[in-house]
Tab-separated table of C-alpha atoms and ligand atoms in Angstrom:
chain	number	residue	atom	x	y	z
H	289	UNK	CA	0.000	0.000	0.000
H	290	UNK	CA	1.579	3.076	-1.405
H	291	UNK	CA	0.764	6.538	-3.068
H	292	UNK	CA	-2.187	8.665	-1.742
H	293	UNK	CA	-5.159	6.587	0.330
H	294	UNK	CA	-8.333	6.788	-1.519
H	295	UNK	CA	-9.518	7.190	3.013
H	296	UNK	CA	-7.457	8.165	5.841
H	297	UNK	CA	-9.032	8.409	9.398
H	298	UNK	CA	-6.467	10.299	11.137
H	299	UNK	CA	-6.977	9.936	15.425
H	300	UNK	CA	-10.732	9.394	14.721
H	301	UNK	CA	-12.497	9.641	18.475
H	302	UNK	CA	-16.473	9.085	18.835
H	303	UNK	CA	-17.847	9.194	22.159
H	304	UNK	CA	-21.637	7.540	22.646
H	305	UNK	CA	-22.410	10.030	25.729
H	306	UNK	CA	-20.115	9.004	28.548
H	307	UNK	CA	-18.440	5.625	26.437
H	308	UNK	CA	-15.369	6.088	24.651
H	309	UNK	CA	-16.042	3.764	21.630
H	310	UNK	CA	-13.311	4.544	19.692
H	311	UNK	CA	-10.275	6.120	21.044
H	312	UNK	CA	-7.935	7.401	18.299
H	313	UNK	CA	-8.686	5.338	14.979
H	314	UNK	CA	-5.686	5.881	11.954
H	315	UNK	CA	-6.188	3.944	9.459
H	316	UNK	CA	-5.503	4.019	5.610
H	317	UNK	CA	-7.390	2.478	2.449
H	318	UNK	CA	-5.695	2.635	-0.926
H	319	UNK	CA	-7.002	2.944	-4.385
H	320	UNK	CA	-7.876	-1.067	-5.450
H	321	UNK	CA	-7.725	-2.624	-1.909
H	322	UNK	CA	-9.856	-4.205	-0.200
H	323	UNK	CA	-9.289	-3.924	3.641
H	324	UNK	CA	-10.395	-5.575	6.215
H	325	UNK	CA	-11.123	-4.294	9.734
H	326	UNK	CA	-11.752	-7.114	12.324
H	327	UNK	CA	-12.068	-7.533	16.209
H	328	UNK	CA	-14.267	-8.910	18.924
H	329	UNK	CA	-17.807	-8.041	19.495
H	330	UNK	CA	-18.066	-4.210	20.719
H	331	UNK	CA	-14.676	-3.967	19.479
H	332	UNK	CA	-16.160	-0.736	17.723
H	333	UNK	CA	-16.270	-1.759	14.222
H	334	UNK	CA	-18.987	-0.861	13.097
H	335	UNK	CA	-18.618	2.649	15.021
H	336	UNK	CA	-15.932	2.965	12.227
H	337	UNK	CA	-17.954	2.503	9.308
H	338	UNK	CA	-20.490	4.644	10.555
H	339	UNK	CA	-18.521	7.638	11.603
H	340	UNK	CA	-16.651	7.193	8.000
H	341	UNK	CA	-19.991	7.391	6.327
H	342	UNK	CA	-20.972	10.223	8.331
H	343	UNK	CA	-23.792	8.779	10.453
H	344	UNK	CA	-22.218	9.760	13.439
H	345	UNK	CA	-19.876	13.167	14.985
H	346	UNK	CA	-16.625	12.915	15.880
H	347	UNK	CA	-15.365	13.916	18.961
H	348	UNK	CA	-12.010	14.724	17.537
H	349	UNK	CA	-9.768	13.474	14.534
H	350	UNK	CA	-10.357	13.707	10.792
H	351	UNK	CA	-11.322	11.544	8.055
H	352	UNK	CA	-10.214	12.418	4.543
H	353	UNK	CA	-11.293	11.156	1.398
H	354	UNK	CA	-9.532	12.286	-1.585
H	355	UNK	CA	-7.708	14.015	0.188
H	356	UNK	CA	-10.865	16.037	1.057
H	357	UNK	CA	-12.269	16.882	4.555
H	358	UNK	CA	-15.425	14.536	5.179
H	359	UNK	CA	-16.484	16.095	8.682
H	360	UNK	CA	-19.926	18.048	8.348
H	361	UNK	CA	-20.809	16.195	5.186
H	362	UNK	CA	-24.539	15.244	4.885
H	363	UNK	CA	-24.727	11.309	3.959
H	364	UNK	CA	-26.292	12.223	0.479
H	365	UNK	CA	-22.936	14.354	-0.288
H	366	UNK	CA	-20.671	11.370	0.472
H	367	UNK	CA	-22.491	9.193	-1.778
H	368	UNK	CA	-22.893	11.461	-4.517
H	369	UNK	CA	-18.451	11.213	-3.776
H	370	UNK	CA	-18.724	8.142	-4.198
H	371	UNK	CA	-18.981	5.980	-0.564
H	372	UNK	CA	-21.767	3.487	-0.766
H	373	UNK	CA	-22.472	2.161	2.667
H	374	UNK	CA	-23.833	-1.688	2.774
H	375	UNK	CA	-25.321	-1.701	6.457
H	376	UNK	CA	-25.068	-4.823	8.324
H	377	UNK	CA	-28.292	-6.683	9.506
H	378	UNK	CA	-29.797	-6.451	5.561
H	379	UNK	CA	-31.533	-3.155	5.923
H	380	UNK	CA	-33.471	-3.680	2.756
H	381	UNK	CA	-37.050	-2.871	2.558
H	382	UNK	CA	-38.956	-5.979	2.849
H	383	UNK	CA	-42.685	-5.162	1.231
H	384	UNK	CA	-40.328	-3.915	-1.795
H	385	UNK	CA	-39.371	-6.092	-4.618
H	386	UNK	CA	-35.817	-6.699	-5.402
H	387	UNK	CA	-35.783	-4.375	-8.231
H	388	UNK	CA	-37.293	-1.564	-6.133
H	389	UNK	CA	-35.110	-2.188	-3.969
H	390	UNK	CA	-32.054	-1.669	-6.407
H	391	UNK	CA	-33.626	1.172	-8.018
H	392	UNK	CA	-34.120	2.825	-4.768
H	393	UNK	CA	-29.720	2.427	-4.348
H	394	UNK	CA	-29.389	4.446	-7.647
H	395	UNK	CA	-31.019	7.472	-6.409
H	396	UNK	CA	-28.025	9.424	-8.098
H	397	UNK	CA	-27.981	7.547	-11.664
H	398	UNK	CA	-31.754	7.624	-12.815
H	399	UNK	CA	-31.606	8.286	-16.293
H	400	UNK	CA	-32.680	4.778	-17.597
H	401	UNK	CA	-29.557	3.309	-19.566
H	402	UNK	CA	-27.311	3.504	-16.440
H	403	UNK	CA	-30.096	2.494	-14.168
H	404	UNK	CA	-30.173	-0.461	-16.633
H	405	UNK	CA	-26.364	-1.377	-16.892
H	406	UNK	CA	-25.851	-1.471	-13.114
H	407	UNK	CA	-28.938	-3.654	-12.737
H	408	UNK	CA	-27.427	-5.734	-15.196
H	409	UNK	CA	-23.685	-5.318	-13.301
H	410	UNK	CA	-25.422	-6.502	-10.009
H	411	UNK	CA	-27.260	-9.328	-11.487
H	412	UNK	CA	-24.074	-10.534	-13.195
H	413	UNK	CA	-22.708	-10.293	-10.187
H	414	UNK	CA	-25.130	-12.243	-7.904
H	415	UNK	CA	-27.282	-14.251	-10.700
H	416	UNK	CA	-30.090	-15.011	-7.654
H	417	UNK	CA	-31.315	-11.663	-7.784
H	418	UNK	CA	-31.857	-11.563	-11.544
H	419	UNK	CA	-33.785	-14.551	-10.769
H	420	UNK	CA	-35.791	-13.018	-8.565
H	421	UNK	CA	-36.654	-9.274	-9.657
H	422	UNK	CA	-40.078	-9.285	-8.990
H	423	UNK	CA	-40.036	-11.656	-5.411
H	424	UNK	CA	-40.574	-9.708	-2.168
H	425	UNK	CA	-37.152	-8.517	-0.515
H	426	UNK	CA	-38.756	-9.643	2.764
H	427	UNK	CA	-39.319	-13.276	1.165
H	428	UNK	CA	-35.588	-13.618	0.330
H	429	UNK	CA	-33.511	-15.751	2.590
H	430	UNK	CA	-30.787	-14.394	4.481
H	431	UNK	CA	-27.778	-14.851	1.870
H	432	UNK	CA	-29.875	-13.353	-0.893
H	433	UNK	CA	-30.852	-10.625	1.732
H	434	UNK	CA	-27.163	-9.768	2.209
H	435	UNK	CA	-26.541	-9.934	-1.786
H	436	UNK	CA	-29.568	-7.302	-2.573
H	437	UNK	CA	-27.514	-4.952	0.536
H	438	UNK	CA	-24.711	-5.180	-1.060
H	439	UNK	CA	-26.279	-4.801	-4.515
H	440	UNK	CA	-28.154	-1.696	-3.660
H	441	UNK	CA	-25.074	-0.258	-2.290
H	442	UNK	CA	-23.642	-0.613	-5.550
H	443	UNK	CA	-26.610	0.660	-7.899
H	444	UNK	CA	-24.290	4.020	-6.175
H	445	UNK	CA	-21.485	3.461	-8.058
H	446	UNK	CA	-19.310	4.231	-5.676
H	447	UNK	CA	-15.719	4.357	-5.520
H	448	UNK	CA	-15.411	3.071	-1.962
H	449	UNK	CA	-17.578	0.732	-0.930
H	450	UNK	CA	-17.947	0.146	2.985
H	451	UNK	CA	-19.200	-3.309	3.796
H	452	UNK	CA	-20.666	-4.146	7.183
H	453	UNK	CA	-20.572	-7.657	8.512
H	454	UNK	CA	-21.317	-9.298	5.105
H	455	UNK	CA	-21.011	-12.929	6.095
H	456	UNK	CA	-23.638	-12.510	9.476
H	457	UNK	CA	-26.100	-14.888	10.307
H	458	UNK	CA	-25.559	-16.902	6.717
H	459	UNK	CA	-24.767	-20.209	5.731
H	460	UNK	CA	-20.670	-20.932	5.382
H	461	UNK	CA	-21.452	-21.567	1.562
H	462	UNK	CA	-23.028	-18.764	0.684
H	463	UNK	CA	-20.341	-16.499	2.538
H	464	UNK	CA	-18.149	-17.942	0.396
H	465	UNK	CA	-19.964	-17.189	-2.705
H	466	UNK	CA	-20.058	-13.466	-0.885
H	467	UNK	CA	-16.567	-12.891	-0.299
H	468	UNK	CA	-16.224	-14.586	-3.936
H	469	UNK	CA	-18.364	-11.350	-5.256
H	470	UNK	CA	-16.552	-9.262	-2.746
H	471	UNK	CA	-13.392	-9.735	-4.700
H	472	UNK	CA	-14.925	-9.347	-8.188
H	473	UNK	CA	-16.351	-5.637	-7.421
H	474	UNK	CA	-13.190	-5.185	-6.178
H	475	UNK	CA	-11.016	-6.618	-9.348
H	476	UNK	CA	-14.095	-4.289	-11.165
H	477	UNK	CA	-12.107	-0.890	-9.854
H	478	UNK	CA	-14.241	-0.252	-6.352
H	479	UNK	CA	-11.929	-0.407	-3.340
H	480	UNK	CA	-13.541	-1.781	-0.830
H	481	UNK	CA	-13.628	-1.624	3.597
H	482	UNK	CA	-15.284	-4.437	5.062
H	483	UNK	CA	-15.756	-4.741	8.403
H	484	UNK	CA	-16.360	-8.396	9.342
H	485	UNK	CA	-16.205	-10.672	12.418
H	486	UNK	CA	-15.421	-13.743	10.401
H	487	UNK	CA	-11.808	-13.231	10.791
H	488	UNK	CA	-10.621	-16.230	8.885
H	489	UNK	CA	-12.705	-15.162	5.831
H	490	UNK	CA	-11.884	-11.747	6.123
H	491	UNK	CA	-7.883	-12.670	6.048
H	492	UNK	CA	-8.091	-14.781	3.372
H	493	UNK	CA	-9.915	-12.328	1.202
H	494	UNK	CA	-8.667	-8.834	1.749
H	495	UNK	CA	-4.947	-7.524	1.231
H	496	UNK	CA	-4.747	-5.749	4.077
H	497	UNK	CA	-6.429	-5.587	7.922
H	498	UNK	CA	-6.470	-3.809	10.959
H	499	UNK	CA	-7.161	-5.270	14.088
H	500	UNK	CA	-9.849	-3.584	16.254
H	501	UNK	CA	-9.359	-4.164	20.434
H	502	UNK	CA	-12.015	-2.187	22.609
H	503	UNK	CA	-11.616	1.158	20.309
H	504	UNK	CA	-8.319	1.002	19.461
H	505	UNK	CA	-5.948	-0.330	16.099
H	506	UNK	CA	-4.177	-3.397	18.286
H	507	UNK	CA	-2.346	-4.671	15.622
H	508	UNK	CA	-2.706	-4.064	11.552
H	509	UNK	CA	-0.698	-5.323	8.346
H	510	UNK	CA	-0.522	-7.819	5.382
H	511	UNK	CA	-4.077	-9.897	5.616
H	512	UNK	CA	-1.993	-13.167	4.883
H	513	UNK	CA	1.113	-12.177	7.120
H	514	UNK	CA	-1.588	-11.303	10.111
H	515	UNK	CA	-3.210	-14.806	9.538
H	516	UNK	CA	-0.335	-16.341	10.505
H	517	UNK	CA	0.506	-14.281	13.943
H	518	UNK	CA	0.469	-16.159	16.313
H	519	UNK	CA	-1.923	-13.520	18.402
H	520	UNK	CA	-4.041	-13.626	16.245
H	521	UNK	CA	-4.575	-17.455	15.795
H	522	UNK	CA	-4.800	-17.733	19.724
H	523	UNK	CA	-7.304	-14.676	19.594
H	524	UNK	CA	-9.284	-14.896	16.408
H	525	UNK	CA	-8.455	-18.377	14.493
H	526	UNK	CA	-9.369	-20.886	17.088
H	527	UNK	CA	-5.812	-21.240	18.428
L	1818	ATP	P1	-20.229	-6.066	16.814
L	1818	ATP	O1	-19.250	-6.907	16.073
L	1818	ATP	O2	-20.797	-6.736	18.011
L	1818	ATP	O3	-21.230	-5.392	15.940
L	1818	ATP	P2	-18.573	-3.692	16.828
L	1818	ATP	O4	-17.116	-3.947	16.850
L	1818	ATP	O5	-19.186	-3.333	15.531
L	1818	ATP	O6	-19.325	-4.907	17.470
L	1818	ATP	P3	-19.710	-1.248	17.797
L	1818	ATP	O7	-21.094	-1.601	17.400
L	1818	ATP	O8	-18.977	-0.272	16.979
L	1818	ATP	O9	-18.829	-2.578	17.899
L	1818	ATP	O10	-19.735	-0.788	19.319
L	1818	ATP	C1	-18.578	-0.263	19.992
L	1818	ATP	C2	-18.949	0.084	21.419
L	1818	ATP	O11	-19.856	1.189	21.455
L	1818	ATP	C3	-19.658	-1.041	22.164
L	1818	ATP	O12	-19.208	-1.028	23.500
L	1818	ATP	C4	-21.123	-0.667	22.081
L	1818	ATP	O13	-21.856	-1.151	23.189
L	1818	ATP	C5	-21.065	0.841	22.110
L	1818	ATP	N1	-22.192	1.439	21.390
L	1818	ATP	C6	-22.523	1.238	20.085
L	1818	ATP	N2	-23.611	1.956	19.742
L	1818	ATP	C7	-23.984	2.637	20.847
L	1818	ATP	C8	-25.026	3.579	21.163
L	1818	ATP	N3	-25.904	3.973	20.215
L	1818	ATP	N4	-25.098	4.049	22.424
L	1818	ATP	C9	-24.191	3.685	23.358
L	1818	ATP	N5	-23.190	2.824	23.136
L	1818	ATP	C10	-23.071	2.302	21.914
């Protein structure tokens, strides 16, 4: 990882009231990498991704995109810069079909041949949802639920894509076929931040990863060099 970071969260602090959930975040991303950021429960993951896509105020630090200041910047602004947030727990709207529900993720691109080439893109990517344009999201079962998150997030065409707990609550086969799609936006030009508890997964399918502890980077690096600490097998791998 080299050359200017696509994201840089520079001391990033967030307080929830009295609770210090994250207590001086750095981190980097870099054009074309996927990176994973992994840790215990309550390790404040997911704290992360939301103060990076500006769902939350920092208490102190910066977070740069670009190069350019993201504090103060109204969700809608960072996706029309291109950060596409994929919210864990598959907040997609159930009485909506899947189609609606990808149309709804293009809010920026609604002239009719884009809206039409990233439908395509996403159903390429995950063929399940072409199969299913016209089911109820709500009807979908929890792997396809995850897929139409992630595709929605992508009807943004971002450049970054933020990814929150992709493999939860699913079947070890289809997080495979996930992370398998993970990789393919990526190799597509979207660097992506995933943020996943899965940490064997999430080793052996980003480049890079920091390692969350209780609001603070404990230990970061190569994904396939940290697989192989020893701290990290005893902590994360099952010994
Ligand atoms: P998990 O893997 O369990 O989702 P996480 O690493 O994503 O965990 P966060 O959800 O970021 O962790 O939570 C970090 C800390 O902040 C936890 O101690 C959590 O209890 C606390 N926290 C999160 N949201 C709130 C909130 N709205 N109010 C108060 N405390 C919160």
């Amino acid at each position: 990882a080299e050359g200017t970071p696509l994201l840089a969260l520079d001391d990033v602090r967030v307080n929830y009231g009295g609770i210090k959930a994250l207590k001086g975040i750095s981190l980097q991303v870099f054009p074309g990498e996927i990176v994973a950021l992994i840790g215990a429960n309550g390790a404040g993951k997911t704290t992360t991704l939301k103060a990076i896509a500006g769902l939350l105020p920092l208490a102190s630090g910066s977070i740069r995109f670009c190069g350019e200041p993201l504090v103060g910047k109204a969700t809608e602004d960072l996706v029309a810069a291109g950060i596409s947030l994929a919210p864990e727990g598959r907040a997609i709207f159930p009485n909506l079909t899947v189609r609606e529900n990808l149309e709804l993720g293009a809010y920026l691109h609604r002239d009719a041949k884009t809206m039409r080439e990233t439908i395509e893109d996403v159903t390429k990517l995950f063929p399940r949802l072409g199969e299913r344009m016209t089911q109820e999201g709500g009807t979908l079962s929890g792997g396809e639920q995850q897929m139409l998150a992630i595709g929605r997030a992508l009807m943004a065409r971002p450049t970054l894509l933020l990814l929150d707990e992709p493999s939860l609550g699913i079947a070890p086969k289809l997080v495979q076929q996930i992370f398998e799609a993970i990789k393919q936006i990526a190799a597509s030009g979207v660097t992506i931040l995933v943020v996943e508890q899965n940490t064997r997964i999430a080793l052996a399918s980003s480049h890079r990863a920091y390692v969350l502890r209780t609001g603070e980077i404990a230990l970061s690096g190569e994904s396939k060099v940290l697989a192989k600490d020893p701290e990290i097998q005893a902590a994360y791998l099952g010994g």
